Amino acid sequence: MATIRPQLSRCVRQAVCRASNRPFSSSRQQLQLPVPIAHILDKGPADAEDVVINGFVRSIRNQKQRSFASIGDGSSLEPLQALLTPEQAQSLTAGTAVRLSGAWKPSPNPKAQSHELHVTGVDVIGAADPTTFPLQKKYQTPEYLRTIPHLRTRLPFNSTLLRFRSACIAEITLALSRDGYTQTHTPIITSSDCEGAGEVFNVGSTHKAPVGENDDGSFFRSPKYLTVSSQLHLEALAQSVGNVWTLSPTFRAEKSDTARHLSEFYMLEIEMSFVEDMNVVMDAAEKLIQCMTRPLLSSRVGREILASKDPNNPHPDEKRPENLRRRWEGILSGPWPRITYTEAIRLLQSSKRKFDHKPEWGSGLQAEHERYIADKVGVEGSPVFVTHYPRSIKPFYMLPAANNNDTAETVECFDLLLPEVCEVVGGSMREYRVEQLLVSMQSNGLIPPGPLSSISDEQLGELKWYVDLRRWGSVPHGGFGLGFDRLLGYLAGVQNIREIVPFPRWVGRCEC
Amino acid sequence: MATIRPQLSRCVRQAVCRASNRPFSSSRQQLQLPVPIAHILDKGPADAEDVVINGFVRSIRNQKQRSFASIGDGSSLEPLQALLTPEQAQSLTAGTAVRLSGAWKPSPNPKAQSHELHVTGVDVIGAADPTTFPLQKKYQTPEYLRTIPHLRTRLPFNSTLLRFRSACIAEITLALSRDGYTQTHTPIITSSDCEGAGEVFNVGSTHKAPVGENDDGSFFRSPKYLTVSSQLHLEALAQSVGNVWTLSPTFRAEKSDTARHLSEFYMLEIEMSFVEDMNVVMDAAEKLIQCMTRPLLSSRVGREILASKDPNNPHPDEKRPENLRRRWEGILSGPWPRITYTEAIRLLQSSKRKFDHKPEWGSGLQAEHERYIADKVGVEGSPVFVTHYPRSIKPFYMLPAANNNDTAETVECFDLLLPEVCEVVGGSMREYRVEQLLVSMQSNGLIPPGPLSSISDEQLGELKWYVDLRRWGSVPHGGFGLGFDRLLGYLAGVQNIREIVPFPRWVGRCEC
């Protein structure tokens, strides 16, 4: 029984003592956590008895005298090989959860695996009926697997993607913390729509007012939405604490049914304070993406991504490792080319390529245009920054270009184009001068025209606070948003963003 | 002009060259970021010329011959003191954004500050009209400041809280990564309501169908909600990849108007796989909270929290540092007492204290009960685990207590009570056996009564996938959710959760 500290009053001591049938402070007993299979594969002793592993049967191969089971627990793409007697293997089928104990011995076939577990004890923890188990060994279409996201992450490649996401978050958190950025939690339910356009989700409450109380039916007293970007809030925080970032869920109610769009996705956003040169912001984006990429060259998860098969492709793609390496090296080569939108349009117009959409100054770049630019301007597979787009196709908050000799008015903004995948980052310098911001809001139709002095708080509406940020101690600042899921997909060679997110949401689809 | 790599095609090279008026790859030029004031205060050279700082005037004191300005940039609670001539100080008022250059020299009054900036150059970046600036130096009520969350974080204490949150996230991320946990992004828009009760926000779309298309008005084809807990999804992921965690926004549409509740808050949730003993899960919670607390004893932000004043209190609280140290030491003392709910009820019943709610076995613990238990059972201000609550007051998914000699049926669950603040963590072992889960769902009225074999997928509805997790390779598992904002408030000595979150949302209130 655990010792009770003398400081406890007698009354409490009695109460606590009555708990003696349960461990009172068992943390003193150093409870053991299961050892992940990856640890055993990486650091397993050369020849050891009494190894215990927990995992799931991936496959089983029965011979006359013995059986071989591949066991995985999600910690490793590669399975652990267990050697059993046919009797021990009897109750094991694909998907079964087991605890196996035995001796860890060198394998007679070191090319396949260095060691294998000679099983002495089998403990079936959770059976899996092979007649109904949905993750059969045969190839299954991505479309089918998307209907069972709660099971699909059990597949070795999908659990590798989970670990890859986790490793990236850790790398970023560490790097940005080291560089003095403050990580913030920006709100999800918001009043304003950052882009001034786009489809938003609205938020309501099912709450019924108690009898006798007045309830206008609206929890927040006015319409609220799911955030489409944390930028506006980050701008407020950057003025408070310096450079800030957030990795936050973001929402678009767009009915896009493509491999690049989700209705709910994670965006990594950075806002930098006291910064006048947009190159500083682009440098930060470049450094951030390199910091996610660099560990892939030497980490376990990096090796696993190279070794894995594209789950979207039933036929092995022999060039996958080579293509992925090229992507990573393209990112790490840096510095990445930076060209203006105007130059990009000239480049497109001088090309012999037939585009579906004719490239024209003043129109947005289409995916086909972006691919062409990334391909032609990128150096050895590097991404490309395209800067200084026309003001007319960009949101109201962007700062006009200062040193501007383009053919018409442009703004201090940039998109980062990845080869094949296209836009993955969008950023800009923000208009930090209150008069100019108001004029821009007028010309974007967000507030009525007329003398600035006549604009009332009511007319500013949900953007009053954003204008406020410029009223007292406003400073030059800029930032960007990075499509986190999209970048993960690029780095891991997953073509459809629906495979990179464990529970993807898009139009008509919200499983689990 | 930047050198163009020879690999570029001539066409691209021309395009790129035309960009020569803009730095093409300026990252080679090593652009400098502003140096935070905290760096200068911490590591400033003993006596240096040419120091440049960016920041905001916190206050200014004018004497005949010279002026003193306190400058802050959010990187430090303590301001930097700048020494100016009255002419230099003329345009500086509280809130003004400035760039100051000068010499960093030892202060004649080293008790107040070791060094001060002897200003040679003043550059007003953003003026602040003193007649309208909302953050005047006088005491302002928390209620007033909550109406201007976009400005309130500029106050030194509030920006310290931002940095504290950031430091905690980094500590946790590092520690959990080192311990082999996988960080995951669980969905925000969900189909199911984890607790089986409680008020939820629903999610709709303002999208209008294009002419000619059919639109039933529902973006996802069926009602969807903002998540109330990531637990169910984490359970799926824990079966895929082992121990997992998430730090995710969570939502409750409850009309609570208290210092402890928000409609949108961050919850840190952990789910552990292949775990049978709930003490392992409690150990993990204890370790996690200790890992957030330990750095406070030696870090800059820890010292700042001790040195700061409670912003809710216009009168200085002299015991604040002492009380906070006691909280931190109580957490670090561990292991924390673990008593059962049944023992807690006996303790409450044997107390002479008059409770507003009579403690009775079978009812939930009220805040007054929790405070009493934390106070009486906690050792030197430690938190207290209360375990094994009655099944009747807990959700359907909890595992029945195994070694149960309480007066009636209880479940393997725990709440962690913090002194003064009360519940901050709730956790449990989950029912992992499919039949028992279905029976529990029946007795909770989630599915119709009757033989289990007759239950259809339709009847399981939005919980079908959750039941599915138990059908193939189910393993014992458990986890917990930690109210992240609540814990931050406890550690930083902030009484109201609305001050810990930069943009708090609660009933009727969603500013910015």
mmCIF file of N, CA and C in Angstrom, chain A residues 254-298:
data_model
loop_
_atom_site.group_PDB
_atom_site.id
_atom_site.type_symbol
_atom_site.label_atom_id
_atom_site.label_comp_id
_atom_site.label_asym_id
_atom_site.label_seq_id
_atom_site.Cartn_x
_atom_site.Cartn_y
_atom_site.Cartn_z
ATOM 1 N N GLU A 254 -16.598 26.347 -50.542
ATOM 2 C CA GLU A 254 -16.618 26.285 -52.006
ATOM 3 C C GLU A 254 -16.928 24.877 -52.476
ATOM 4 N N LYS A 255 -17.733 24.817 -53.529
ATOM 5 C CA LYS A 255 -18.129 23.500 -54.023
ATOM 6 C C LYS A 255 -17.091 22.943 -54.991
ATOM 7 N N SER A 256 -15.813 23.140 -54.673
ATOM 8 C CA SER A 256 -14.743 22.613 -55.526
ATOM 9 C C SER A 256 -14.616 21.117 -55.289
ATOM 10 N N ASP A 257 -14.551 20.382 -56.357
ATOM 11 C CA ASP A 257 -14.379 18.936 -56.251
ATOM 12 C C ASP A 257 -13.065 18.581 -56.949
ATOM 13 N N THR A 258 -11.957 19.034 -56.384
ATOM 14 C CA THR A 258 -10.653 18.821 -57.017
ATOM 15 C C THR A 258 -9.701 18.124 -56.047
ATOM 16 N N ALA A 259 -8.533 17.761 -56.565
ATOM 17 C CA ALA A 259 -7.521 17.097 -55.738
ATOM 18 C C ALA A 259 -6.767 18.090 -54.870
ATOM 19 N N ARG A 260 -7.029 19.392 -55.042
ATOM 20 C CA ARG A 260 -6.249 20.409 -54.336
ATOM 21 C C ARG A 260 -7.053 21.180 -53.296
ATOM 22 N N HIS A 261 -8.369 20.957 -53.217
ATOM 23 C CA HIS A 261 -9.208 21.776 -52.342
ATOM 24 C C HIS A 261 -9.964 20.950 -51.312
ATOM 25 N N LEU A 262 -10.018 21.485 -50.104
ATOM 26 C CA LEU A 262 -10.862 20.913 -49.061
ATOM 27 C C LEU A 262 -11.706 22.042 -48.465
ATOM 28 N N SER A 263 -12.790 21.680 -47.842
ATOM 29 C CA SER A 263 -13.609 22.694 -47.166
ATOM 30 C C SER A 263 -13.026 23.054 -45.815
ATOM 31 N N GLU A 264 -12.258 22.143 -45.243
ATOM 32 C CA GLU A 264 -11.606 22.389 -43.956
ATOM 33 C C GLU A 264 -10.148 21.993 -44.115
ATOM 34 N N PHE A 265 -9.248 22.919 -43.849
ATOM 35 C CA PHE A 265 -7.831 22.619 -44.054
ATOM 36 C C PHE A 265 -7.002 23.433 -43.080
ATOM 37 N N TYR A 266 -5.775 23.027 -42.903
ATOM 38 C CA TYR A 266 -4.892 23.754 -41.994
ATOM 39 C C TYR A 266 -4.035 24.739 -42.769
ATOM 40 N N MET A 267 -4.008 25.949 -42.245
ATOM 41 C CA MET A 267 -3.186 26.971 -42.867
ATOM 42 C C MET A 267 -2.162 27.445 -41.848
ATOM 43 N N LEU A 268 -0.921 27.515 -42.286
ATOM 44 C CA LEU A 268 0.122 28.064 -41.430
ATOM 45 C C LEU A 268 0.306 29.517 -41.853
ATOM 46 N N GLU A 269 0.044 30.418 -40.929
ATOM 47 C CA GLU A 269 0.123 31.832 -41.268
ATOM 48 C C GLU A 269 1.130 32.537 -40.380
ATOM 49 N N ILE A 270 1.894 33.409 -41.008
ATOM 50 C CA ILE A 270 2.904 34.200 -40.311
ATOM 51 C C ILE A 270 2.627 35.672 -40.567
ATOM 52 N N GLU A 271 2.783 36.475 -39.555
ATOM 53 C CA GLU A 271 2.703 37.927 -39.743
ATOM 54 C C GLU A 271 3.909 38.557 -39.083
ATOM 55 N N MET A 272 4.601 39.416 -39.833
ATOM 56 C CA MET A 272 5.841 40.015 -39.352
ATOM 57 C C MET A 272 5.678 41.516 -39.185
ATOM 58 N N SER A 273 6.231 42.020 -38.112
ATOM 59 C CA SER A 273 6.034 43.403 -37.712
ATOM 60 C C SER A 273 7.299 44.220 -37.971
ATOM 61 N N PHE A 274 7.136 45.510 -38.149
ATOM 62 C CA PHE A 274 8.268 46.410 -38.398
ATOM 63 C C PHE A 274 9.097 45.922 -39.595
ATOM 64 N N VAL A 275 8.413 45.512 -40.628
ATOM 65 C CA VAL A 275 9.093 45.010 -41.827
ATOM 66 C C VAL A 275 8.624 45.837 -43.010
ATOM 67 N N GLU A 276 9.557 46.349 -43.781
ATOM 68 C CA GLU A 276 9.188 47.183 -44.915
ATOM 69 C C GLU A 276 9.466 46.506 -46.254
ATOM 70 N N ASP A 277 10.428 45.611 -46.264
ATOM 71 C CA ASP A 277 10.855 44.970 -47.515
ATOM 72 C C ASP A 277 10.191 43.597 -47.620
ATOM 73 N N MET A 278 9.387 43.403 -48.664
ATOM 74 C CA MET A 278 8.669 42.135 -48.810
ATOM 75 C C MET A 278 9.614 40.948 -48.959
ATOM 76 N N ASN A 279 10.844 41.223 -49.387
ATOM 77 C CA ASN A 279 11.800 40.119 -49.506
ATOM 78 C C ASN A 279 12.033 39.433 -48.163
ATOM 79 N N VAL A 280 11.907 40.199 -47.074
ATOM 80 C CA VAL A 280 12.063 39.611 -45.746
ATOM 81 C C VAL A 280 10.969 38.567 -45.510
ATOM 82 N N VAL A 281 9.762 38.888 -45.943
ATOM 83 C CA VAL A 281 8.639 37.965 -45.759
ATOM 84 C C VAL A 281 8.821 36.730 -46.641
ATOM 85 N N MET A 282 9.271 36.936 -47.854
ATOM 86 C CA MET A 282 9.522 35.791 -48.740
ATOM 87 C C MET A 282 10.661 34.922 -48.200
ATOM 88 N N ASP A 283 11.678 35.585 -47.664
ATOM 89 C CA ASP A 283 12.772 34.818 -47.037
ATOM 90 C C ASP A 283 12.216 33.904 -45.939
ATOM 91 N N ALA A 284 11.276 34.447 -45.128
ATOM 92 C CA ALA A 284 10.713 33.661 -44.032
ATOM 93 C C ALA A 284 9.948 32.454 -44.567
ATOM 94 N N ALA A 285 9.206 32.661 -45.657
ATOM 95 C CA ALA A 285 8.451 31.546 -46.247
ATOM 96 C C ALA A 285 9.405 30.475 -46.776
ATOM 97 N N GLU A 286 10.458 30.935 -47.417
ATOM 98 C CA GLU A 286 11.449 30.009 -47.988
ATOM 99 C C GLU A 286 12.114 29.190 -46.879
ATOM 100 N N LYS A 287 12.507 29.880 -45.823
ATOM 101 C CA LYS A 287 13.172 29.218 -44.718
ATOM 102 C C LYS A 287 12.248 28.193 -44.040
ATOM 103 N N LEU A 288 10.986 28.577 -43.910
ATOM 104 C CA LEU A 288 10.011 27.707 -43.251
ATOM 105 C C LEU A 288 9.839 26.396 -44.015
ATOM 106 N N ILE A 289 9.686 26.514 -45.313
ATOM 107 C CA ILE A 289 9.457 25.316 -46.121
ATOM 108 C C ILE A 289 10.727 24.465 -46.162
ATOM 109 N N GLN A 290 11.859 25.112 -46.173
ATOM 110 C CA GLN A 290 13.119 24.343 -46.152
ATOM 111 C C GLN A 290 13.275 23.611 -44.822
ATOM 112 N N CYS A 291 12.795 24.249 -43.758
ATOM 113 C CA CYS A 291 12.936 23.623 -42.442
ATOM 114 C C CYS A 291 12.040 22.393 -42.321
ATOM 115 N N MET A 292 10.927 22.364 -43.068
ATOM 116 C CA MET A 292 10.092 21.153 -43.093
ATOM 117 C C MET A 292 10.723 20.071 -43.968
ATOM 118 N N THR A 293 11.458 20.495 -44.971
ATOM 119 C CA THR A 293 11.964 19.567 -45.978
ATOM 120 C C THR A 293 13.290 18.918 -45.564
ATOM 121 N N ARG A 294 14.164 19.699 -44.956
ATOM 122 C CA ARG A 294 15.528 19.245 -44.702
ATOM 123 C C ARG A 294 15.593 17.912 -43.938
ATOM 124 N N PRO A 295 14.789 17.759 -42.860
ATOM 125 C CA PRO A 295 14.904 16.507 -42.100
ATOM 126 C C PRO A 295 14.551 15.265 -42.916
ATOM 127 N N LEU A 296 13.805 15.430 -44.015
ATOM 128 C CA LEU A 296 13.408 14.265 -44.805
ATOM 129 C C LEU A 296 14.613 13.508 -45.330
ATOM 130 N N LEU A 297 15.713 14.208 -45.546
ATOM 131 C CA LEU A 297 16.891 13.557 -46.137
ATOM 132 C C LEU A 297 17.534 12.563 -45.189
ATOM 133 N N SER A 298 17.296 12.721 -43.884
ATOM 134 C CA SER A 298 17.991 11.843 -42.949
ATOM 135 C C SER A 298 17.071 11.151 -41.947
#
